[in-house]
């Protein structure tokens, strides 16, 4: 209607296709484990590699939207500034061509959690701790197993809750365990 009214008023405007597209949307995803030196940094690096090969991304039901995902990780009991475990870095480099060399651990603070759109905890226990720590983000916190169970479109007959295990902690174990964890 506005186009017709503007034409009737004698107003001339150039069509700007770029101006018709919605502004880019940033979505923040956080992976959380205990110390932020193995499981959550591996998940962060693997996910970053996965989404990097699938660009451009858009919102569901909005094919012309532009979604930019910012992925990071943290630890519930992390000390800030520790590097990723050497075995964790080796596992993601060999299996996914991902890089953890620049990773430095950080603590999962209330402010950090509130700034996220989606929070993945590596275990159900981690997810429950995060929900109790910051109740306002409880609807955005999932363990990997909870999220997969919720999102699976077809569950085999006879399967129930608990079929998808948590991600066990490889800390202090050999590099084969780190590879299996990755």
Coordinates of C-alpha atoms in Angstrom, one line a residue:
X1 CA 0.0 0.0 0.0
X2 CA 2.8 2.4 0.9
X3 CA 4.4 1.9 -2.5
X4 CA 1.1 2.9 -4.2
X5 CA 0.6 5.9 -2.0
X6 CA 4.2 7.1 -2.6
X7 CA 3.7 6.7 -6.3
X8 CA 0.4 8.6 -6.2
X9 CA 2.2 11.4 -4.3
X10 CA 4.9 11.6 -6.9
X11 CA 7.6 10.4 -4.6
X12 CA 10.4 8.4 -6.3
X13 CA 12.5 5.9 -4.4
X14 CA 15.1 3.5 -5.5
X15 CA 14.5 -0.1 -4.6
X16 CA 17.2 -1.2 -2.2
X17 CA 17.2 -5.0 -2.1
X18 CA 19.8 -5.1 0.7
X19 CA 17.6 -2.8 2.8
X20 CA 14.8 -5.3 2.5
X21 CA 16.7 -8.1 4.3
X22 CA 16.4 -8.4 8.1
X23 CA 19.4 -7.4 10.2
X24 CA 21.7 -10.2 11.1
X25 CA 20.8 -12.0 14.4
X26 CA 23.5 -13.2 16.8
X27 CA 22.8 -16.4 18.8
X28 CA 25.1 -17.3 21.6
X29 CA 25.7 -20.9 22.5
X30 CA 27.7 -21.9 25.6
X31 CA 29.1 -25.4 26.4
X32 CA 29.8 -26.1 30.1
X33 CA 31.7 -28.8 32.0
X34 CA 33.6 -28.9 35.3
X35 CA 37.0 -27.2 34.6
X36 CA 36.7 -26.0 31.0
X37 CA 39.9 -27.8 29.9
X38 CA 38.6 -30.8 28.1
X39 CA 34.9 -31.7 27.5
X40 CA 33.4 -28.2 27.0
X41 CA 36.4 -26.8 24.9
X42 CA 36.2 -29.9 22.7
X43 CA 32.5 -29.4 22.2
X44 CA 33.0 -25.7 21.4
X45 CA 35.8 -26.5 18.9
X46 CA 33.8 -29.3 17.2
X47 CA 30.6 -27.3 17.0
X48 CA 32.5 -24.3 15.6
X49 CA 33.9 -26.5 12.9
X50 CA 30.4 -28.0 12.2
X51 CA 28.7 -24.6 11.8
X52 CA 31.6 -23.2 9.8
X53 CA 31.0 -25.6 7.0
X54 CA 27.3 -25.0 6.9
X55 CA 27.0 -21.3 6.3
X56 CA 25.0 -19.3 5.6
X57 CA 22.6 -20.0 8.5
X58 CA 19.1 -18.7 8.9
X59 CA 16.2 -18.8 11.4
X60 CA 13.8 -21.6 11.2
X61 CA 10.8 -20.5 9.0
X62 CA 12.8 -17.4 7.8
X63 CA 15.0 -18.4 4.9
X64 CA 16.2 -14.8 4.3
X65 CA 17.4 -14.2 7.8
X66 CA 21.1 -14.1 8.6
X67 CA 22.0 -15.9 11.8
X68 CA 25.5 -15.6 13.2
X69 CA 26.4 -18.1 16.0
X70 CA 28.9 -17.2 18.7
X71 CA 30.0 -20.3 20.4
X72 CA 32.1 -20.5 23.6
X73 CA 32.7 -22.6 26.7
X74 CA 33.1 -22.3 30.4
X75 CA 33.5 -24.4 33.5
X76 CA 31.5 -24.5 36.7
X77 CA 34.6 -24.9 38.9
X78 CA 37.1 -23.5 36.3
X79 CA 40.2 -21.4 37.1
X80 CA 40.4 -18.6 34.6
X81 CA 43.3 -18.8 32.1
X82 CA 44.2 -22.5 31.9
X83 CA 44.9 -24.0 28.5
X84 CA 43.0 -26.9 27.1
X85 CA 44.3 -30.4 28.0
X86 CA 47.0 -31.5 25.4
X87 CA 45.1 -34.7 24.8
X88 CA 41.8 -32.7 24.2
X89 CA 43.6 -30.5 21.7
X90 CA 45.2 -33.4 20.0
X91 CA 41.8 -35.3 19.7
X92 CA 39.9 -32.4 18.1
X93 CA 42.8 -31.6 15.8
X94 CA 43.1 -35.2 14.5
X95 CA 39.3 -36.0 14.4
X96 CA 37.8 -32.7 13.4
X97 CA 40.6 -30.5 12.2
X98 CA 39.7 -28.1 15.0
X99 CA 42.1 -25.9 17.0
X100 CA 42.2 -25.5 20.8
X101 CA 45.6 -23.8 20.9
X102 CA 44.2 -20.4 21.9
X103 CA 41.7 -21.8 24.4
X104 CA 41.9 -20.5 27.9
X105 CA 39.5 -21.7 30.6
X106 CA 36.9 -19.4 32.3
X107 CA 34.4 -19.7 35.0
X108 CA 30.7 -20.0 34.3
X109 CA 29.5 -16.8 36.0
X110 CA 25.9 -15.6 36.4
X111 CA 26.5 -12.8 33.9
X112 CA 27.9 -15.1 31.3
X113 CA 25.0 -17.6 31.7
X114 CA 22.4 -14.8 31.4
X115 CA 24.0 -13.6 28.1
X116 CA 23.5 -17.0 26.4
X117 CA 20.6 -18.1 24.1
X118 CA 21.4 -21.8 24.6
X119 CA 23.5 -23.5 27.2
X120 CA 24.7 -27.1 26.8
X121 CA 26.0 -28.9 29.9
X122 CA 28.0 -32.1 29.3
X123 CA 26.1 -34.0 32.1
X124 CA 22.7 -33.9 33.7
X125 CA 24.4 -33.0 37.0
X126 CA 26.1 -30.0 35.4
X127 CA 22.7 -28.9 33.9
X128 CA 21.0 -29.2 37.3
X129 CA 23.8 -27.2 39.0
X130 CA 23.4 -24.4 36.4
X131 CA 19.6 -24.3 36.8
X132 CA 20.0 -24.0 40.6
X133 CA 22.8 -21.4 40.3
X134 CA 20.9 -19.1 37.9
X135 CA 17.1 -20.1 37.9
X136 CA 16.3 -17.4 35.3
X137 CA 18.2 -19.3 32.6
X138 CA 16.8 -22.8 33.5
X139 CA 14.7 -22.9 30.3
X140 CA 17.8 -22.5 28.2
X141 CA 20.0 -25.1 29.9
X142 CA 20.2 -28.7 28.7
X143 CA 22.5 -31.5 29.1
X144 CA 23.5 -33.1 25.8
X145 CA 21.4 -36.2 26.7
X146 CA 18.3 -34.1 27.7
X147 CA 18.5 -32.1 24.5
X148 CA 18.9 -35.1 22.2
X149 CA 16.1 -36.9 24.0
X150 CA 13.8 -33.9 23.6
X151 CA 14.7 -33.2 20.0
X152 CA 14.7 -36.8 18.6
X153 CA 11.9 -37.0 16.1
X154 CA 11.7 -40.8 16.1
X155 CA 12.6 -42.8 19.2
X156 CA 12.9 -46.6 18.8
X157 CA 10.0 -48.6 20.3
X158 CA 10.7 -49.7 23.8
X159 CA 13.3 -47.1 24.5
X160 CA 12.9 -44.8 27.5
X161 CA 14.6 -42.0 29.3
X162 CA 18.2 -42.5 30.1
X163 CA 19.1 -44.2 26.8
X164 CA 21.5 -41.4 25.8
X165 CA 24.4 -41.3 28.3
X166 CA 26.1 -38.2 29.7
X167 CA 29.6 -37.3 28.4
X168 CA 32.0 -38.9 30.9
X169 CA 35.1 -36.9 32.1
X170 CA 38.3 -38.0 30.4
X171 CA 40.5 -35.9 32.8
X172 CA 43.7 -37.7 33.8
X173 CA 43.1 -40.6 31.4
X174 CA 45.0 -41.6 28.2
X175 CA 44.6 -40.1 24.8
X176 CA 42.4 -42.9 23.5
X177 CA 39.8 -41.9 26.1
X178 CA 40.0 -38.3 25.0
X179 CA 39.5 -39.3 21.4
X180 CA 36.4 -41.4 22.4
X181 CA 35.1 -38.4 24.4
X182 CA 35.6 -36.1 21.4

